[in-house]
CSV table of C-alpha atoms in Angstrom, one decimal:
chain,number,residue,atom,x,y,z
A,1,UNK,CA,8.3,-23.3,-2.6
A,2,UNK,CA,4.7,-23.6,-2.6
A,3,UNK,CA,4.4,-22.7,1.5
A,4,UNK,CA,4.6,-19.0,2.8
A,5,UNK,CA,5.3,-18.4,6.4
A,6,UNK,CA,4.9,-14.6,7.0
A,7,UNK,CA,6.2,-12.8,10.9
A,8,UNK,CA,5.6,-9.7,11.8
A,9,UNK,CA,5.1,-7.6,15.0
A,10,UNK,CA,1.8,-7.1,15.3
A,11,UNK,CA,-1.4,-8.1,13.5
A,12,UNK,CA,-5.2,-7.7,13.6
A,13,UNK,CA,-7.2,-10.9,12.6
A,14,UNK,CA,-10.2,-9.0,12.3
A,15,UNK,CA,-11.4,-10.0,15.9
A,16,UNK,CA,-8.6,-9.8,18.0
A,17,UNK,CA,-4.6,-8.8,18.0
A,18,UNK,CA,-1.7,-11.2,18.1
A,19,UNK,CA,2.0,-9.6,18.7
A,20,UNK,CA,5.1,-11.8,17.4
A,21,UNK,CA,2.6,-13.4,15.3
A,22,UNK,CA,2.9,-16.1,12.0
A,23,UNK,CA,0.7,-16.9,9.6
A,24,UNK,CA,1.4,-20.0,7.5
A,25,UNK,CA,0.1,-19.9,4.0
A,26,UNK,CA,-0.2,-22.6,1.3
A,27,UNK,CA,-1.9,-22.5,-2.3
A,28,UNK,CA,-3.5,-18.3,-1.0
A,29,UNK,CA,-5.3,-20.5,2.3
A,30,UNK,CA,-4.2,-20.1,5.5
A,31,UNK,CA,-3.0,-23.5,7.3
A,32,UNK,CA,-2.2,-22.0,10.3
A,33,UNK,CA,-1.8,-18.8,12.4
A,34,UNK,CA,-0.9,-17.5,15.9
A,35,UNK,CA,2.4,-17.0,18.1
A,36,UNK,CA,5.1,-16.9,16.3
A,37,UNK,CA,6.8,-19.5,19.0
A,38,UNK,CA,3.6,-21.6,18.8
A,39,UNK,CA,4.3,-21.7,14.8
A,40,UNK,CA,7.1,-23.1,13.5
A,41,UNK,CA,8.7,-22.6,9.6
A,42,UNK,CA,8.5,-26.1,7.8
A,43,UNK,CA,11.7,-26.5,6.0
A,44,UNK,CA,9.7,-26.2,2.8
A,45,UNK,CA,8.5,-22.9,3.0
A,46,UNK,CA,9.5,-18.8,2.0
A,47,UNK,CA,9.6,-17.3,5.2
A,48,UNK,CA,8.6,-13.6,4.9
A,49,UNK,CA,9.4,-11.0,7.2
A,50,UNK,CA,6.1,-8.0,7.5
A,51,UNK,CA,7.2,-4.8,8.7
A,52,UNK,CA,4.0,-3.0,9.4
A,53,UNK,CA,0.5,-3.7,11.3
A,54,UNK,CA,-1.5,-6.4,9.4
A,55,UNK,CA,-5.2,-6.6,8.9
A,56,UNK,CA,-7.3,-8.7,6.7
A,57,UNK,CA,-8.1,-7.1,3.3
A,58,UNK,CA,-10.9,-4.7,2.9
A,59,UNK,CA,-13.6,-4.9,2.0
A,60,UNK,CA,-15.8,-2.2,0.1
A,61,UNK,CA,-19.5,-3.0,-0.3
A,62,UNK,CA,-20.5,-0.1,-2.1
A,63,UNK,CA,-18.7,0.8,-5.0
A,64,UNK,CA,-19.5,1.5,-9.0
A,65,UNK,CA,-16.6,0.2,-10.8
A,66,UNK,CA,-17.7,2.4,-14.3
A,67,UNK,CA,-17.2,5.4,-12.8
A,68,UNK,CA,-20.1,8.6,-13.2
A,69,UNK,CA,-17.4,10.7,-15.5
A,70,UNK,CA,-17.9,8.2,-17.5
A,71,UNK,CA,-21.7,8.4,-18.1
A,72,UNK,CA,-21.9,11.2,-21.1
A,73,UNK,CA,-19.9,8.7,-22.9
A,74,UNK,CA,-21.4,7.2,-26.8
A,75,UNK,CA,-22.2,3.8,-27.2
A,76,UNK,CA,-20.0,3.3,-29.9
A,77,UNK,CA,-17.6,-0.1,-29.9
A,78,UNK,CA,-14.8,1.9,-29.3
A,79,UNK,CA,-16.4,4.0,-26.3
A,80,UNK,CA,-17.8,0.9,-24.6
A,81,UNK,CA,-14.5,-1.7,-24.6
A,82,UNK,CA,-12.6,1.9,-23.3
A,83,UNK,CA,-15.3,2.0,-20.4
A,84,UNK,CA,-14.5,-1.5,-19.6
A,85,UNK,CA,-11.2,-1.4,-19.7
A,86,UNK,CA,-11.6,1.3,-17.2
A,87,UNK,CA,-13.6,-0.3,-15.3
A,88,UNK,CA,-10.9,-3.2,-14.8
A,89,UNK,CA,-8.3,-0.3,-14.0
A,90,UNK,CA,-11.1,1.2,-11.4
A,91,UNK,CA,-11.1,-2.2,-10.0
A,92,UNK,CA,-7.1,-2.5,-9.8
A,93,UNK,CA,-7.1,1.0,-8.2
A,94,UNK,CA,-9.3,-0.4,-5.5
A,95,UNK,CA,-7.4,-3.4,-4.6
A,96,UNK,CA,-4.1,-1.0,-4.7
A,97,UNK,CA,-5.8,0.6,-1.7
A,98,UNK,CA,-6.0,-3.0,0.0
A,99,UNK,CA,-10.1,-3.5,-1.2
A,100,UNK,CA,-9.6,-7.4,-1.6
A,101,UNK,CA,-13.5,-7.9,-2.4
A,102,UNK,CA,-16.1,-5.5,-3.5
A,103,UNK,CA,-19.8,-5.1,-4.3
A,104,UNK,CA,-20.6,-3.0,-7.4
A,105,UNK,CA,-23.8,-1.3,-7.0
A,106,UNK,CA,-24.7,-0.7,-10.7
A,107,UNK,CA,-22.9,0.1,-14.1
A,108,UNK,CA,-23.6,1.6,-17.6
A,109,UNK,CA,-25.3,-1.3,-19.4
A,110,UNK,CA,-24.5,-3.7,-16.9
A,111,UNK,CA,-20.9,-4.2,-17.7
A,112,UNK,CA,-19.7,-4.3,-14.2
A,113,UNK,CA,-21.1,-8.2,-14.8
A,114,UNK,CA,-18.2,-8.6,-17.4
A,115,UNK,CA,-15.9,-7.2,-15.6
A,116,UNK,CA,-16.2,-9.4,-12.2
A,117,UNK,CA,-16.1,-12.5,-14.4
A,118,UNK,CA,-13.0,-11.6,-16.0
A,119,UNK,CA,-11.2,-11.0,-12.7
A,120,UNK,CA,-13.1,-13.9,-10.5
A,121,UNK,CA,-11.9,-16.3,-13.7
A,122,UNK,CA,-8.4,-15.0,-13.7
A,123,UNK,CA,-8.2,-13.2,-17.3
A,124,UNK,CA,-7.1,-10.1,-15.0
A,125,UNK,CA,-5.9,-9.4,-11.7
A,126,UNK,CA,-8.2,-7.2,-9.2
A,127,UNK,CA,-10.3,-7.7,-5.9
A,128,UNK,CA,-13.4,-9.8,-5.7
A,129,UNK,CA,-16.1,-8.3,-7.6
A,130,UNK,CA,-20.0,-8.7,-6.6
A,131,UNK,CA,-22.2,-6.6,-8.7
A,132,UNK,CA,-25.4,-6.0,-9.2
A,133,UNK,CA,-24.7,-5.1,-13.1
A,134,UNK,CA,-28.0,-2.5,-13.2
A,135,UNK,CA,-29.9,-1.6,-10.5
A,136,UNK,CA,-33.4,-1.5,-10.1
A,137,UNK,CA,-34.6,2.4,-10.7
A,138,UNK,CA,-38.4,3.9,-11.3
A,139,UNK,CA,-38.8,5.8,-14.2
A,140,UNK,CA,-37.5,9.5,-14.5
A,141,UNK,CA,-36.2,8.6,-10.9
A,142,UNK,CA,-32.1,8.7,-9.5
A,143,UNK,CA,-29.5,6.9,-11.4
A,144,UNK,CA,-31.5,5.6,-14.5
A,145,UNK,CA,-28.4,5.6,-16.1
A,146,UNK,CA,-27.3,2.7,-14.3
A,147,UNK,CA,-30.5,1.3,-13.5
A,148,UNK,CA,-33.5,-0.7,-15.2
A,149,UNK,CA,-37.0,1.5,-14.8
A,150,UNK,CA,-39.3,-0.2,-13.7
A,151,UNK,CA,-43.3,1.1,-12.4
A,152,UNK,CA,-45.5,-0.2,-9.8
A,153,UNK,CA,-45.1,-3.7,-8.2
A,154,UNK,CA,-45.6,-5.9,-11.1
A,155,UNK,CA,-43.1,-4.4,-12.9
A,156,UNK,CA,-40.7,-4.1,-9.9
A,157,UNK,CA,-41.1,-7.8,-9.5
A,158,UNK,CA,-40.0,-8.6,-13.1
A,159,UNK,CA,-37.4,-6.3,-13.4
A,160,UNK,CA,-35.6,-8.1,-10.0
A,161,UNK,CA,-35.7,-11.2,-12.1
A,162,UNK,CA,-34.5,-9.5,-15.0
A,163,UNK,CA,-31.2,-8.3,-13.1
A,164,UNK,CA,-31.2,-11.8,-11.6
A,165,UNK,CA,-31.2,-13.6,-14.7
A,166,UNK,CA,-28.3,-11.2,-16.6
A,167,UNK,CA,-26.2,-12.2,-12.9
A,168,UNK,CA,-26.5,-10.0,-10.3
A,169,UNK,CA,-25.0,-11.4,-7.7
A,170,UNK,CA,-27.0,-8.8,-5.2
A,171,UNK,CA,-29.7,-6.1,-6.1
A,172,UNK,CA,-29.9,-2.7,-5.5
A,173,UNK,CA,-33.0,-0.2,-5.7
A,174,UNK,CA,-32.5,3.6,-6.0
A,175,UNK,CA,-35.6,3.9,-3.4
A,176,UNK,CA,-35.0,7.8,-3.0
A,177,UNK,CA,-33.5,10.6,-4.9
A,178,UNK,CA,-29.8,12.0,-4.0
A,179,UNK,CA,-29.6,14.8,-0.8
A,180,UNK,CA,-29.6,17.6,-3.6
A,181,UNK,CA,-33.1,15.9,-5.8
A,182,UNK,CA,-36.0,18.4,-5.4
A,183,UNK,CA,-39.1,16.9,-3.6
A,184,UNK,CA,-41.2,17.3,-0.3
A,185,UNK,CA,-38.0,15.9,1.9
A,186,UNK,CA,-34.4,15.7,1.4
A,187,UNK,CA,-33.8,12.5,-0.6
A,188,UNK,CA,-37.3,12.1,-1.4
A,189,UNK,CA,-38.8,8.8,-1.4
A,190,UNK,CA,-39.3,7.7,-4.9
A,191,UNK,CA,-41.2,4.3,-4.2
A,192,UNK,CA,-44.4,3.3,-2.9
A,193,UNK,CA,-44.7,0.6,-0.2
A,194,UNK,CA,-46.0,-1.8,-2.5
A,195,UNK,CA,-42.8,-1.6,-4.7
A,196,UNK,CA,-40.6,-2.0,-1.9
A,197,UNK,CA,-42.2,-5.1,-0.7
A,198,UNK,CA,-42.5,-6.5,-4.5
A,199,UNK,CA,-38.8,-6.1,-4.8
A,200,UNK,CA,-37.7,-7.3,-1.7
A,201,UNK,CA,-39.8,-10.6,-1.8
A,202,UNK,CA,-38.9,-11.1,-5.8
A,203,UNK,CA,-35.0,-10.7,-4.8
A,204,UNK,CA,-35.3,-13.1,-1.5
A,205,UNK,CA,-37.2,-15.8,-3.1
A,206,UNK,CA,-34.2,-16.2,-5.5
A,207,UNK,CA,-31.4,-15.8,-2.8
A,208,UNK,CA,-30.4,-12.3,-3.4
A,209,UNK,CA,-29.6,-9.6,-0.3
A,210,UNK,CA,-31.6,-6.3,-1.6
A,211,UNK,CA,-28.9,-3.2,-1.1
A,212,UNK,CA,-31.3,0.1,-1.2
A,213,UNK,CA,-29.9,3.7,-2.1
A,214,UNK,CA,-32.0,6.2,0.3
A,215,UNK,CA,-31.4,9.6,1.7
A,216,UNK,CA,-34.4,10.5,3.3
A,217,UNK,CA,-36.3,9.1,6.1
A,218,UNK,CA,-39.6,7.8,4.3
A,219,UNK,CA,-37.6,5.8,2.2
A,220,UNK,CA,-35.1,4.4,4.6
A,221,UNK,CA,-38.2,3.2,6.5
A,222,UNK,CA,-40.1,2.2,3.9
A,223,UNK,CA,-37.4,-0.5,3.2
A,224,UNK,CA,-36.4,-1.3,6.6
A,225,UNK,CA,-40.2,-2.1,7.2
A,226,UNK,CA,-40.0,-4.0,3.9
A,227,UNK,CA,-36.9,-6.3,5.2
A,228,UNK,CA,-33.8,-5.2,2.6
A,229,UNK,CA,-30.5,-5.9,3.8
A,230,UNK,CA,-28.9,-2.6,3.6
A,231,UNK,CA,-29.3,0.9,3.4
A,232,UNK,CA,-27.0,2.9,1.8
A,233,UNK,CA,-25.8,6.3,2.7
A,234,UNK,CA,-29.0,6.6,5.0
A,235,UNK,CA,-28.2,10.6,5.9
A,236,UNK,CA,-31.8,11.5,7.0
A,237,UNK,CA,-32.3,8.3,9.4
A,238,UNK,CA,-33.8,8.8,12.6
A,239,UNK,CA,-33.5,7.0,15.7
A,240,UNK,CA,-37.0,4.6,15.9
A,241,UNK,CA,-35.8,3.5,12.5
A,242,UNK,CA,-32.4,2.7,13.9
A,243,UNK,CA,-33.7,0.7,16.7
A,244,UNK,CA,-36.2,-1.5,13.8
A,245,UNK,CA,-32.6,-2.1,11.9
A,246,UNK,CA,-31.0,-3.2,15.2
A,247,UNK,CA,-34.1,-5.8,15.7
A,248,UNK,CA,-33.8,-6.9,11.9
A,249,UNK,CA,-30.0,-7.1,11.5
A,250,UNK,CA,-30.1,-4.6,9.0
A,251,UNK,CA,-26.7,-3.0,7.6
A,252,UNK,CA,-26.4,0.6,7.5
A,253,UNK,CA,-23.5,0.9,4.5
A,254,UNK,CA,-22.6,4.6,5.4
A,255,UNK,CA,-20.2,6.0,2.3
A,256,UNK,CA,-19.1,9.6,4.2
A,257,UNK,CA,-16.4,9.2,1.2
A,258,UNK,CA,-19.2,10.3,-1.0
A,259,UNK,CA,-20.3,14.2,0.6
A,260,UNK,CA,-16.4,14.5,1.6
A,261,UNK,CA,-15.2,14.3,-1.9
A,262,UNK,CA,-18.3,16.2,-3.1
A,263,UNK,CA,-17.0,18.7,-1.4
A,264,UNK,CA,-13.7,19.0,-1.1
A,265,UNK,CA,-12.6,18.0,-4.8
A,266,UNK,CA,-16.5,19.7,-5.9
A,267,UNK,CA,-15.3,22.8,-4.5
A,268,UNK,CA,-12.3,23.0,-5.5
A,269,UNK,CA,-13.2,22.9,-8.7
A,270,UNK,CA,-16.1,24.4,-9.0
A,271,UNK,CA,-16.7,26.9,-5.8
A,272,UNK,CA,-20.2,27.8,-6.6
A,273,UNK,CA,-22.2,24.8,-7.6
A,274,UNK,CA,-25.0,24.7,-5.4
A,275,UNK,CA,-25.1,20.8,-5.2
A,276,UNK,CA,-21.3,20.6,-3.7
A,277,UNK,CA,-22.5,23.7,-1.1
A,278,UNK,CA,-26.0,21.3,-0.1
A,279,UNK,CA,-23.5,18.3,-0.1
A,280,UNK,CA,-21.5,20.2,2.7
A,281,UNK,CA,-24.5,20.6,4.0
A,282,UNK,CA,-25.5,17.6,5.0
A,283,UNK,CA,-21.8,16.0,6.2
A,284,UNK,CA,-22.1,16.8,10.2
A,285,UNK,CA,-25.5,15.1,9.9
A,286,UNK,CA,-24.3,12.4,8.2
A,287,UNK,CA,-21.5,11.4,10.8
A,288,UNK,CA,-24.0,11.5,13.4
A,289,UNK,CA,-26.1,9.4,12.2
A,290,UNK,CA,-23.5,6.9,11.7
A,291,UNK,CA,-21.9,7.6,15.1
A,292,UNK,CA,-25.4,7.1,16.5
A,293,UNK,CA,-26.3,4.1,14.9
A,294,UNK,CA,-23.2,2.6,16.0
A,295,UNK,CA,-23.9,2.9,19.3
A,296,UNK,CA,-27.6,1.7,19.3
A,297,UNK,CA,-25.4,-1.3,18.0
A,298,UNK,CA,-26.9,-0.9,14.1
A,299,UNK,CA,-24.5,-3.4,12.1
A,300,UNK,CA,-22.3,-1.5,10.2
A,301,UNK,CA,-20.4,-2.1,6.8
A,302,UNK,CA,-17.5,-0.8,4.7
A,303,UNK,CA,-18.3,1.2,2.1
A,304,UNK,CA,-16.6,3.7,0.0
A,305,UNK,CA,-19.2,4.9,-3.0
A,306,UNK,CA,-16.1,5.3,-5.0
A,307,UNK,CA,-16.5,6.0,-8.4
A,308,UNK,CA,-19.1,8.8,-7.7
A,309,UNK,CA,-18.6,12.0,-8.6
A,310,UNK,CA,-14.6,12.7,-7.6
A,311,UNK,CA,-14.3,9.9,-5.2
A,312,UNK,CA,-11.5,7.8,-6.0
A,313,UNK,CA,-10.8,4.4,-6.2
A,314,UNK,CA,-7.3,3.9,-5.1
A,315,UNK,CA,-8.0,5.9,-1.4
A,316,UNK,CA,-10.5,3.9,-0.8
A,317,UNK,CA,-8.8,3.5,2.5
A,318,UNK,CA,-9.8,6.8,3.7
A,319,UNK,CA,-13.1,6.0,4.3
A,320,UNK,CA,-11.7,4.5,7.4
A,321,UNK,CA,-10.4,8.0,8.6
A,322,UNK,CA,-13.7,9.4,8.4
A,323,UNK,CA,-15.4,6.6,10.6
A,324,UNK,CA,-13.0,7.3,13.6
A,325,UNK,CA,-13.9,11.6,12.8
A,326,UNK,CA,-17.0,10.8,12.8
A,327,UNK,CA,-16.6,9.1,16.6
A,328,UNK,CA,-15.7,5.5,15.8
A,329,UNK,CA,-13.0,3.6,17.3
A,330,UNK,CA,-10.3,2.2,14.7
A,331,UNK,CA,-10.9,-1.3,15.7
A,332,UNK,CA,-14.8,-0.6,15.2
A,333,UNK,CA,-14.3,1.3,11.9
A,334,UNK,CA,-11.6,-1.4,10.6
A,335,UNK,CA,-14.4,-5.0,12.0
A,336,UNK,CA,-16.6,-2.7,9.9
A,337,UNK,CA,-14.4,-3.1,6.8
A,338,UNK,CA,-13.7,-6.6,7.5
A,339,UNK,CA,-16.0,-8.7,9.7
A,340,UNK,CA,-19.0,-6.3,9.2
A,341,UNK,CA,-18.6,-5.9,5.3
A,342,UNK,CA,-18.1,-10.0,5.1
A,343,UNK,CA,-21.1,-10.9,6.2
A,344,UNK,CA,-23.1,-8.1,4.4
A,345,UNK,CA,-21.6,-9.3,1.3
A,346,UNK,CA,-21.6,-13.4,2.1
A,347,UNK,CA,-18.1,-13.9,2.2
A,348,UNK,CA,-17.2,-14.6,5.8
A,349,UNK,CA,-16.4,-18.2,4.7
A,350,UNK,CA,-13.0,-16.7,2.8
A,351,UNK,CA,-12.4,-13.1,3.8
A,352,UNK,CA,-13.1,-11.1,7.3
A,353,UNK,CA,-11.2,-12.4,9.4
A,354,UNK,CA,-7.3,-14.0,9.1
A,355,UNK,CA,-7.9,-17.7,10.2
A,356,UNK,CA,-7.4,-20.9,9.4
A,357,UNK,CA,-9.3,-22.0,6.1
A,358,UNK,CA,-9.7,-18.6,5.0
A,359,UNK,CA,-8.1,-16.8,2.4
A,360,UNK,CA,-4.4,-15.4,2.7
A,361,UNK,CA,-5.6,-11.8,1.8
A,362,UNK,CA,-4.5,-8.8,3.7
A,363,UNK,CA,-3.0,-5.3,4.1
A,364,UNK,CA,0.8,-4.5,5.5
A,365,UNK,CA,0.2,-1.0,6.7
A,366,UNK,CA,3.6,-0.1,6.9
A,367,UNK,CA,3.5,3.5,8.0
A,368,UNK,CA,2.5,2.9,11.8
A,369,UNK,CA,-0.4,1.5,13.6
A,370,UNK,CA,-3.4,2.4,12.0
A,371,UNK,CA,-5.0,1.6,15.8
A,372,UNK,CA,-3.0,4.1,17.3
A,373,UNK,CA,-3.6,6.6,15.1
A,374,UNK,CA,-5.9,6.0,11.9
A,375,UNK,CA,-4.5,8.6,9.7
A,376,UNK,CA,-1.3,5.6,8.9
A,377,UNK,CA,-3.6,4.0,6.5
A,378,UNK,CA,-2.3,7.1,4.3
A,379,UNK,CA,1.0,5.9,4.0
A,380,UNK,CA,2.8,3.4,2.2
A,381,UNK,CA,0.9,-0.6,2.5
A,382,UNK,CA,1.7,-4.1,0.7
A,383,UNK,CA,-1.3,-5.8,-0.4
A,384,UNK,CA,-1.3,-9.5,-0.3
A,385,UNK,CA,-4.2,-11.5,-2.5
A,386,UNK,CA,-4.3,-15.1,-1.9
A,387,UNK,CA,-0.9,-14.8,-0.4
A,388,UNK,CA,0.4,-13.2,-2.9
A,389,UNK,CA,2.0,-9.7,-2.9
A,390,UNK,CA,0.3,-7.4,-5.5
A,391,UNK,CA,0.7,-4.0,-4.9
């Protein structure tokens, strides 16, 4: 049978709920969904019963699919195609989670570029991959491992177009250094005005959204001023700078996955590293600035950070139980992961929302209603991709 018609209880399309509802699939599109009594099963489909609450697919916009453990490794042939292969089982781990599209934010070498193609081609299964393959760093700055240095506009410019012309779908500048980098401000700004604005206009003109890792608040507002698309992690943002996002339609992509994990795994492990004590630091902070931003009505997306240092892939879903602790509602933490992270990434014409057109891709949460109480997103889930039932 080529046709799926899936029931269930109760299901989120990303905007609003339908109870008793159906959802008619055909080659992973949706043809049709609603009541259940407004629906009816064509003779020629599989009809499929879902047990749990249903919601679109997630989807992660901030994610490093070559994970940092894997940064000390050689460059030897048999070192990289391991990292690679990794990377592809980082990128299953994330769709396990019910991540049905994601944006990689830079990768050793680039190879995050690789990797998409060989799951947006088919040669393997995982989630939708954007990437960024490296990201745009000054010299000496944070993440040069992943990134291309670059100094002072000109160079800024051309290295855009460099990462543009290997196929980045999106690029990302490490504007600041991370909460723990020494300098005259937590997260210290690490490019001049000029820089930002050479960036921002290089990546525009050649149909790119500019992503921007910052901590502190001179480089958060040095790219808002400079018109980037999102900021990422933003833990030092004040409020002026969230009402200039709010006029600009900037994204705040908040990754509280990254501090918690620092933190709670970081500690664990090693109780007396001064970076996982300034990490815990900075988490309260953190989730008020996100809880504030959301209601000065900053647009918010999904994001995870996983592959950073102990934050996993495969519960990436537990970045939504942070949102609602930090003083989110489910249903704004989960449009977030869905409508918010859609448009961010410029997917809303497949994934976001469950509709007709779009993409049969979505999450059986089959442990309770996550909109009841968030913490079900824990339990056991069925992910479907393109209507089909992967993990």
């Amino acid at each position: 049978m080529s046709k799926r018609y899936f029931t269930g209880k109760k299901l989120f399309t990303g905007e609003k709920f339908i109870e008793n509802f159906a959802v008619l699939e055909e080659n992973g599109k949706i043809l049709d969904i609603g009541p259940g009594a407004q629906i009816p099963c064509p003779s020629d489909a599989e009809h499929i019963k879902l047990e749990g609450m249903v919601t679109p697919g997630l989807l992660d916009c901030h994610v490093h699919l070559m994970s940092s453990e894997m940064e000390s490794l050689d460059r030897s042939p048999r070192a990289t195609a391991r990292l690679i292969c990794q990377g592809i089982h980082n990128a299953q781990q994330l769709l396990s989670a019910g991540v049905v599209a994601c944006r990689d934010l830079g990768s050793i070498e680039g190879y995050s570029l690789g990797v998409r193609d060989a799951i947006n081609q088919g040669v393997v299964l995982g989630p939708k991959v954007l990437t960024t393959g490296l990201s745009i760093c000054v010299t000496g700055g944070h993440g040069g491992r992943i990134g291309l240095e670059c100094d002072g506009a000109d160079e800024i410019t051309k290295g855009v177009r460099t990462v543009i012309k290997a196929g980045a779908d999106v690029v990302k500048i490490m504007s600041s250094g991370g909460v723990n980098s020494p300098g005259p401000e937590p997260g210290p700004c690490e490019l001049t005005e000029a820089e930002f604005s050479a960036g921002v206009e290089a990546a525009h003109a050649m149909g790119r959204k500019v992503a921007i890792h910052a901590h502190g608040e001179t480089a958060i507002r040095r790219g808002v001023w400079a018109g980037v698309d999102s900021v990422e992690h933003g833990v030092f943002m004040t409020e002026d700078i969230m009402d200039e996002m709010v006029k600009r339609g900037t994204y705040l992509v908040p990754t509280l996955s990254a501090p918690y994990y620092a933190v709670e795994e970081g500690l664990r492990q090693d109780p007396d590293n001064p970076d996982h004590l300034r990490s815990k630091s900075v988490i309260e902070r953190h989730r008020a600035m996100l809880k504030k931003c959301t209601e000065k009505g900053v647009p918010i997306a999904f994001g995870t950070d996983a592959g950073n240092t102990y934050d996993p892939y495969d519960k990436a879903y537990f970045e939504l139980v942070l949102m609602v602790q930090a003083g989110l509602t489910p249903v704004e933490a989960f449009t977030s992961a869905t409508v918010g992270a859609a448009d961010l990434m410029n997917l809303s014409d497949s994934l976001g929302t469950l509709e007709a057109g779009k993409n049969a891709s979505f999450v059986c949460w089959n442990s309770g209603d996550p909109f009841e109480d968030i913490e079900r997103v824990t339990g056991n889930r069925e992910v479907y991709l393109d209507g089909k039932k992967v993990f």
